Short mmCIF file of C-alpha atoms in Angstrom, two decimals:
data_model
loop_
_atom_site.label_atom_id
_atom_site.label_comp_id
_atom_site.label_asym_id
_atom_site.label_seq_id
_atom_site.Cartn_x
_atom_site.Cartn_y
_atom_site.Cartn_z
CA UNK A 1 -0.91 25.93 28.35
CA UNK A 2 -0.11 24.67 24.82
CA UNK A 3 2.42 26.37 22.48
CA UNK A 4 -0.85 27.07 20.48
CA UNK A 5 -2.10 28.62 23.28
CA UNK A 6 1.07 30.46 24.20
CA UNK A 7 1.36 31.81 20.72
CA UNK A 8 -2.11 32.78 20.51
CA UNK A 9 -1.96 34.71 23.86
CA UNK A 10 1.37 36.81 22.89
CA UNK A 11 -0.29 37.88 19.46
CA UNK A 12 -3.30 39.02 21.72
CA UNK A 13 -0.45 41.36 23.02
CA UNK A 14 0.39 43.19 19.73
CA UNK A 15 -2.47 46.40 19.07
CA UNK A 16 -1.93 47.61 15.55
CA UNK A 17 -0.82 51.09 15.34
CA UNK A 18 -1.88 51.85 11.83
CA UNK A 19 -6.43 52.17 11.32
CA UNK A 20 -5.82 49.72 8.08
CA UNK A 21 -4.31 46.99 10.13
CA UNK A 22 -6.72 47.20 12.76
CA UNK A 23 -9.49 46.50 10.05
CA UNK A 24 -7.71 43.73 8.23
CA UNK A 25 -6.99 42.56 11.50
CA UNK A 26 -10.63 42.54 12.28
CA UNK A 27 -11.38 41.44 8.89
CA UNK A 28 -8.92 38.05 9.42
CA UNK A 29 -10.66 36.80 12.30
CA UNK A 30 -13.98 38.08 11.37
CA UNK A 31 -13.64 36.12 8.43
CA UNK A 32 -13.00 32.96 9.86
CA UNK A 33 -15.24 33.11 13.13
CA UNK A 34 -18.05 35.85 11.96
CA UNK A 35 -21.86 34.49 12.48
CA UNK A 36 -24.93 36.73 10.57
CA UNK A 37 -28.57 35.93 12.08
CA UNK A 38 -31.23 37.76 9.95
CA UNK A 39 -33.31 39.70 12.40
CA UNK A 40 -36.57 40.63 9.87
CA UNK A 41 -37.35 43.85 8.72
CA UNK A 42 -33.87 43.88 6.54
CA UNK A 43 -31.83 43.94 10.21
CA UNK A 44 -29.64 41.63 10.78
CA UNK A 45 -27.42 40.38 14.56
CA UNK A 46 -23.31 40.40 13.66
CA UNK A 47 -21.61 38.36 15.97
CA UNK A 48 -17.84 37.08 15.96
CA UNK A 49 -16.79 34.30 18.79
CA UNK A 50 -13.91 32.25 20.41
CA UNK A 51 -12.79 30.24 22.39
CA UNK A 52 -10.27 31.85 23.97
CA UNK A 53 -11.05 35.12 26.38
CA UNK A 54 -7.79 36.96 25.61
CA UNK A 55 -8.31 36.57 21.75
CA UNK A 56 -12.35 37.99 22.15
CA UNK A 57 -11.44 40.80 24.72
CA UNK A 58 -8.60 41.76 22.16
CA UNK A 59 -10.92 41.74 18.80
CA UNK A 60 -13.65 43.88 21.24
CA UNK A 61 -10.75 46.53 21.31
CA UNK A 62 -10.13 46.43 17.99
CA UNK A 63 -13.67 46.68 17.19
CA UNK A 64 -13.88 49.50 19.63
CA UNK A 65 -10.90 51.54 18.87
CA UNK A 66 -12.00 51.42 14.97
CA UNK A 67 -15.01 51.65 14.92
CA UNK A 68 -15.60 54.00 18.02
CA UNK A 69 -18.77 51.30 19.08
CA UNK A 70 -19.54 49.20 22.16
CA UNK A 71 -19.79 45.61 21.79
CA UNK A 72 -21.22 43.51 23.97
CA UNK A 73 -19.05 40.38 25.18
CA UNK A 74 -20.84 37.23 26.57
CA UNK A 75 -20.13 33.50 27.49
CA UNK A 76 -21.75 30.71 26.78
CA UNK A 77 -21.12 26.74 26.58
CA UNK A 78 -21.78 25.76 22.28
CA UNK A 79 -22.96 22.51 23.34
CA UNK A 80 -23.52 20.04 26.59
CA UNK A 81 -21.69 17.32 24.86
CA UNK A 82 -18.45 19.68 24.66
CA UNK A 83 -16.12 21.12 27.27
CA UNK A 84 -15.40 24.89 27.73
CA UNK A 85 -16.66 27.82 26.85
CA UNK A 86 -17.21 30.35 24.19
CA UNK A 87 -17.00 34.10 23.92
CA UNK A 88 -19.18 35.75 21.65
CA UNK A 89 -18.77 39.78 20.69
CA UNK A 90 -22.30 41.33 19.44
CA UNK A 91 -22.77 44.70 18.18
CA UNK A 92 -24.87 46.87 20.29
CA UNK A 93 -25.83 48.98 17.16
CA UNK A 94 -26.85 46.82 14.09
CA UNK A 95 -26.04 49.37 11.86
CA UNK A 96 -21.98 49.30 12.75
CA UNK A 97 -22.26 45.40 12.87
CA UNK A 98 -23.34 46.37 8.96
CA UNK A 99 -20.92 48.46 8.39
CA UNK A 100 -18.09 46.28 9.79
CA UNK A 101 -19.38 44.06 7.56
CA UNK A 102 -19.03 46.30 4.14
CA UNK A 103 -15.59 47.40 5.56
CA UNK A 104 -14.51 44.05 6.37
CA UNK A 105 -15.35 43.05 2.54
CA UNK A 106 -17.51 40.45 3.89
CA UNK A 107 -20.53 41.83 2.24
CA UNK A 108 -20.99 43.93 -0.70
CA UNK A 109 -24.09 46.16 -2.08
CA UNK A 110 -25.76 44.63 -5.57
CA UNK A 111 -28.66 46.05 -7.20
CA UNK A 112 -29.62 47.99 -3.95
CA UNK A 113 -29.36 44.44 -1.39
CA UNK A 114 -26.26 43.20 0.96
CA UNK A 115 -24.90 39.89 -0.62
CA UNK A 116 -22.55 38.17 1.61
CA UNK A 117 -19.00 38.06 -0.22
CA UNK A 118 -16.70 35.32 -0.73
CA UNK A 119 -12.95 35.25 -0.27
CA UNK A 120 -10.40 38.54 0.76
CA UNK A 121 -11.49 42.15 0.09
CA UNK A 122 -8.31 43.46 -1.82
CA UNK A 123 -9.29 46.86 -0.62
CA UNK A 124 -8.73 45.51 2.72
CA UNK A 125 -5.06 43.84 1.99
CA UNK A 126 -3.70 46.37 -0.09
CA UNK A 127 -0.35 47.18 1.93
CA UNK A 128 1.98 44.83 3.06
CA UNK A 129 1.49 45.61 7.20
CA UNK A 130 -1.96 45.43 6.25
CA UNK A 131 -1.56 41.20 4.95
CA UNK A 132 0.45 40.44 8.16
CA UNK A 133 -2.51 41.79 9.81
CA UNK A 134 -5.42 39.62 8.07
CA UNK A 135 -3.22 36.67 8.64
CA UNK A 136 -2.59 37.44 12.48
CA UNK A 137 -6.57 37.50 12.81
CA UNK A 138 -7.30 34.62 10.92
CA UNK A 139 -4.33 32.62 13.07
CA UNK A 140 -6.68 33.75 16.51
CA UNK A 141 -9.66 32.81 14.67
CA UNK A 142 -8.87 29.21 13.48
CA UNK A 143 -4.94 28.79 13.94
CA UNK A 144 -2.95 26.61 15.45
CA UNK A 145 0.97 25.47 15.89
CA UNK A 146 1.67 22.29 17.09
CA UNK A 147 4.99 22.00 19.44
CA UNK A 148 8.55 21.70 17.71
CA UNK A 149 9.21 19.17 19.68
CA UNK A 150 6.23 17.05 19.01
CA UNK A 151 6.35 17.86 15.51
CA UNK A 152 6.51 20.82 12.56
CA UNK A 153 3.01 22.27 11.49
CA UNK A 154 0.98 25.35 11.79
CA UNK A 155 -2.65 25.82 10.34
CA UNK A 156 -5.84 27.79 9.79
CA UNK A 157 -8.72 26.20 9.55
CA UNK A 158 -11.43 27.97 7.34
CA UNK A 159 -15.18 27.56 6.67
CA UNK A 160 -15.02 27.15 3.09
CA UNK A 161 -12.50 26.33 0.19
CA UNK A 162 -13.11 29.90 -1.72
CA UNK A 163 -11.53 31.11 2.06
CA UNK A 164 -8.75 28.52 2.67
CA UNK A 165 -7.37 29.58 -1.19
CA UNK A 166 -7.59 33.05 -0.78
CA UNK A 167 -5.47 32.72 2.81
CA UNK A 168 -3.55 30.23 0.76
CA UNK A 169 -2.92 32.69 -1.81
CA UNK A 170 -1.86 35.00 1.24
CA UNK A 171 0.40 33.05 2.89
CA UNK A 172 2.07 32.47 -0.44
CA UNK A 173 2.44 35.94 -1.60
CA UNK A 174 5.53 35.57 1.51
CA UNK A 175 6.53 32.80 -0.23
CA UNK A 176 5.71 30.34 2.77
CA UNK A 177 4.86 26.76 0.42
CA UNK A 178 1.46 26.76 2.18
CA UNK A 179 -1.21 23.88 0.69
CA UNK A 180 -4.33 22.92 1.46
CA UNK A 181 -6.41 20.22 2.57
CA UNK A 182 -10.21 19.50 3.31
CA UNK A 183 -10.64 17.77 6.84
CA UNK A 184 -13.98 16.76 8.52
CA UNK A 185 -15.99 19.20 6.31
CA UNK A 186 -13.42 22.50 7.15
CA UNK A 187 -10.45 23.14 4.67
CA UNK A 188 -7.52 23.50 6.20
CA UNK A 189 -4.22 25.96 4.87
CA UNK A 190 -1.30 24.45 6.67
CA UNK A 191 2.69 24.46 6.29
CA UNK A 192 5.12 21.95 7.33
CA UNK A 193 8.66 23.11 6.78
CA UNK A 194 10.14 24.22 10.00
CA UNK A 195 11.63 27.42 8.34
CA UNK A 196 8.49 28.60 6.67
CA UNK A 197 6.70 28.01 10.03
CA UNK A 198 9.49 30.28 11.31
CA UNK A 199 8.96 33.00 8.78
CA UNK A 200 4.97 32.73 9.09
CA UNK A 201 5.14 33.17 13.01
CA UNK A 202 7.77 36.14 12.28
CA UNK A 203 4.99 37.72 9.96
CA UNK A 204 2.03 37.34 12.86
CA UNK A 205 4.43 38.88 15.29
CA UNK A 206 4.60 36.02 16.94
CA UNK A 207 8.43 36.67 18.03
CA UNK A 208 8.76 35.16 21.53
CA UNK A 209 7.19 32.09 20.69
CA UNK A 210 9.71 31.79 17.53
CA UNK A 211 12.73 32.28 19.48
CA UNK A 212 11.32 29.49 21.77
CA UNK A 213 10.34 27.26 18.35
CA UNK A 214 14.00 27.83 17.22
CA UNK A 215 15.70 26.90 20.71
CA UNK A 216 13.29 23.41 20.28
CA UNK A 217 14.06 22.93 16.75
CA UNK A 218 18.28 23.66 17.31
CA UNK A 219 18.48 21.02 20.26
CA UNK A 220 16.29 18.51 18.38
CA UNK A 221 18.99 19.15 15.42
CA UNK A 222 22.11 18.45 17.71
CA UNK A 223 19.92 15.53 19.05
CA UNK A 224 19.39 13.90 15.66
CA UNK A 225 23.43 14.79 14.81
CA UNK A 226 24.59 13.20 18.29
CA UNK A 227 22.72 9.87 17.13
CA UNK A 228 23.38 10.06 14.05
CA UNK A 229 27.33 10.04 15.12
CA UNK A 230 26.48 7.71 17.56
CA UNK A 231 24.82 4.82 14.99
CA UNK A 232 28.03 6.10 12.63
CA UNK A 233 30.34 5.03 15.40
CA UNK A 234 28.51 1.90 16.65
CA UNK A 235 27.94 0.71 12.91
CA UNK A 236 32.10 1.09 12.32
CA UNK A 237 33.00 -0.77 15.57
CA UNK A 238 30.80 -3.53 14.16
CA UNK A 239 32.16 -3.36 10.71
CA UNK A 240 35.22 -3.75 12.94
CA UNK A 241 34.63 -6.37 15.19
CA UNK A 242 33.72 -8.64 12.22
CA UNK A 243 36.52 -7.90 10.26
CA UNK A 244 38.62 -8.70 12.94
CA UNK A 245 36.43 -11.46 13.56
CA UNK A 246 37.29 -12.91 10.05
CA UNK A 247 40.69 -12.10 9.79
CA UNK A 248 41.34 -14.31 12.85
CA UNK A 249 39.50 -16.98 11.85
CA UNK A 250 41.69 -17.11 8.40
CA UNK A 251 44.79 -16.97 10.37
CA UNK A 252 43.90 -19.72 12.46
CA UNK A 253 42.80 -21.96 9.49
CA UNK A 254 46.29 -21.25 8.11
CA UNK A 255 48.15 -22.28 11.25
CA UNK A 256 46.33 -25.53 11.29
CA UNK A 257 46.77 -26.57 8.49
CA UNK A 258 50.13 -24.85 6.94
CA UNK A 259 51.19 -23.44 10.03
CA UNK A 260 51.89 -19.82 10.59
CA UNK A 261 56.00 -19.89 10.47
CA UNK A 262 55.48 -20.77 6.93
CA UNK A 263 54.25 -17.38 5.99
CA UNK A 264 55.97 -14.97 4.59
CA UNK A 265 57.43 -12.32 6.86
CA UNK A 266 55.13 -9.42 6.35
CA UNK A 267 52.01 -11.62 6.30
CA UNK A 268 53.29 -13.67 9.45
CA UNK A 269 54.11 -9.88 11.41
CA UNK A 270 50.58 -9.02 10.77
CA UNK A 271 48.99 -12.22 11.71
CA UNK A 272 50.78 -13.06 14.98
CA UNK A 273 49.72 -8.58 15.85
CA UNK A 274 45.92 -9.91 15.08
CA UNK A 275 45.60 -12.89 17.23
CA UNK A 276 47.32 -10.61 20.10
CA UNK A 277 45.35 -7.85 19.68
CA UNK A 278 41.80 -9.38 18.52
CA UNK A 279 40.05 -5.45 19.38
CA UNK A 280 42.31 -3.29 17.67
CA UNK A 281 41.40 -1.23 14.03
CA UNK A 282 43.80 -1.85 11.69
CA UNK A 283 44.96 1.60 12.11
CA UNK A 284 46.01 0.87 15.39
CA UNK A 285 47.44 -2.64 14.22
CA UNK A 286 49.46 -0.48 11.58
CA UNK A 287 51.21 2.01 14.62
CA UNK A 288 52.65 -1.72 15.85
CA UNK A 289 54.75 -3.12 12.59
CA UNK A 290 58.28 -3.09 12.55
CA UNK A 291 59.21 -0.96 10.49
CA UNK A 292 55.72 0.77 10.59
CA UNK A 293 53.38 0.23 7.70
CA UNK A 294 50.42 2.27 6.90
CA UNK A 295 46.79 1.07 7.39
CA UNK A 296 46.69 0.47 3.37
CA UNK A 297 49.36 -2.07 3.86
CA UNK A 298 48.10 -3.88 6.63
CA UNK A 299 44.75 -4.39 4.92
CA UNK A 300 46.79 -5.19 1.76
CA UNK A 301 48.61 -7.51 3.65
CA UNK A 302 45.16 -8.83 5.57
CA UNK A 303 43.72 -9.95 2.38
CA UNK A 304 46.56 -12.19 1.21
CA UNK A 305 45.95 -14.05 4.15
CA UNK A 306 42.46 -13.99 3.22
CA UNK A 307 43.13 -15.53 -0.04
CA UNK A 308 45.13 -18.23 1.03
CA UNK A 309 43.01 -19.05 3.72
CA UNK A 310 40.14 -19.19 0.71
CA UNK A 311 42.10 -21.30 -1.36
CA UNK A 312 42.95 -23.72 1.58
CA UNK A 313 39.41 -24.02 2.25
CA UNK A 314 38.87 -24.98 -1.46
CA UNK A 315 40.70 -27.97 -1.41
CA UNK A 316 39.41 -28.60 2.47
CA UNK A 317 35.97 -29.05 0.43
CA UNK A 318 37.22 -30.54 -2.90
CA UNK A 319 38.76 -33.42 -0.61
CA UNK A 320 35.31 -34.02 0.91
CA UNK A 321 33.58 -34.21 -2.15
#
């Protein structure tokens, strides 16, 4: 299974104690995945559907322990050209599928007819528990997380862009940096910072699968620190090498032509400690003077060397030209 899936199917788990909850709960997902076919005769079939067993069997109880109603639960493929099936909850009496409806906030009364209603009932989100709720059903209805490992993003995927603000809006009111974009005809509310993914999964209820998101997201950190130490390292031995590199090549210009003896003492100490020890940092070349020197000195004393080895190859190319 997928972390989406594994998230999905511990939040299937969690049965709301409080009768508000269970209704914004129902109202969440209803939201998102809630289908009305007009019947005639002012009846109309409410039917709510996923794609995932646990998540339908779960909003059934919901349904059931709220409402005190049987639904119906059937399966049945959406199309030949896709894989998998579907689970779709119908109301055995019309009249509760109505009145989940009106209690949902998805439809209102005006001038005597129902009139479907757009965005969040703020009857139905009035209480904090009751917001975690709405958001845990509309993460089963059209969430998803994608691994920690793979990357950092969670999203809910909504029918229209009145619904993606209002969840927007939601999300926000936890302070969560949720945005919003339209994809293939949906519009999708999504977050990308690791922590607020954290805090949104904490708010679902989602708690095993954040431990497990933190584990993944603490070993990729050490991970990224470990190379970034290594590169650090690696990028300083080069630095070295080529240093070294140079310095040699200065000191052997200078014994060809002026010969090393002629140096002065301190320079000539240094220079006969580089060309025996080609590897060594100058700290380490600094632990071998007599009397010791720090590593200051002995790349104080390094680029004296370096200057006269400059100045010989001046007149090396002034004689050419």
């Amino acid at each position: 299974m997928s972390f989406s899936s594994d998230t999905k199917k511990e939040l299937t788990q969690i049965i709301p104690e409080k009768k508000c909850c269970m209704l914004a709960e129902i109202a969440g997902f209803a939201r998102l995945s809630g289908s009305i076919r007009l019947m005639g005769g002012g009846r109309m079939n409410v039917s709510l559907t996923s794609e995932d067993p646990a998540v339908a069997r779960l909003i059934k109880k919901l349904i059931q322990n709220y409402f005190d109603t049987d639904t119906s639960l059937d399966i049945y493929q959406s199309s030949p050209m896709r894989k998998g099936n579907k689970y779709r909850i119908t109301f055995d009496d019309g009249s509760i599928g109505e009145q989940m409806l009106r209690e949902t906030g998805l439809m209102t009364v005006r001038e005597g007819s129902n009139v479907l209603a757009e965005g969040i009932s703020s009857d139905v989100v009035k209480k904090r528990c009751c917001k975690r709720s709405y958001l845990r059903g509309a993460f089963l209805a059209g969430g998803s997380v994608s691994h920690p490992e793979k990357g950092y993003h969670i999203e809910i995927v909504c029918k229209t862009e009145y619904t993606a603000a209002d969840i927007k809006k939601l999300m926000n009111g936890f302070d969560l940096n949720a945005k919003v974009i339209e994809r293939k005809g949906s519009y999708v509310v999504y977050i990308k910072e690791s922590e607020h993914i954290v805090d949104l999964m904490n708010i679902i209820g989602a708690y095993n699968q954040l431990l497990e998101f933190e584990n993944v997201r603490i070993l990729k950190g050490i991970r990224n620190t470990a190379n970034r130490i290594v590169n650090c390292e690696n990028a300083n031995m080069d630095k070295s090498i080529n240093t070294a590199s140079r310095q040699i090549e200065d000191i052997k210009l200078i014994d060809s032509r002026i010969g090393l003896s002629n140096l002065p003492d301190r320079l000539q100490s240094v220079a006969v400690l580089r060309l025996e020890n080609p590897d060594m940092s100058l700290k380490e070349l600094a632990s071998l003077t007599d009397p010791p020197v720090s590593k200051s000195g002995v790349n104080h004393r390094f680029n004296k060397i370096n200057e006269l080895a400059d100045s010989l190859r001046n007149e090396l190319q002034g004689g050419k030209a």
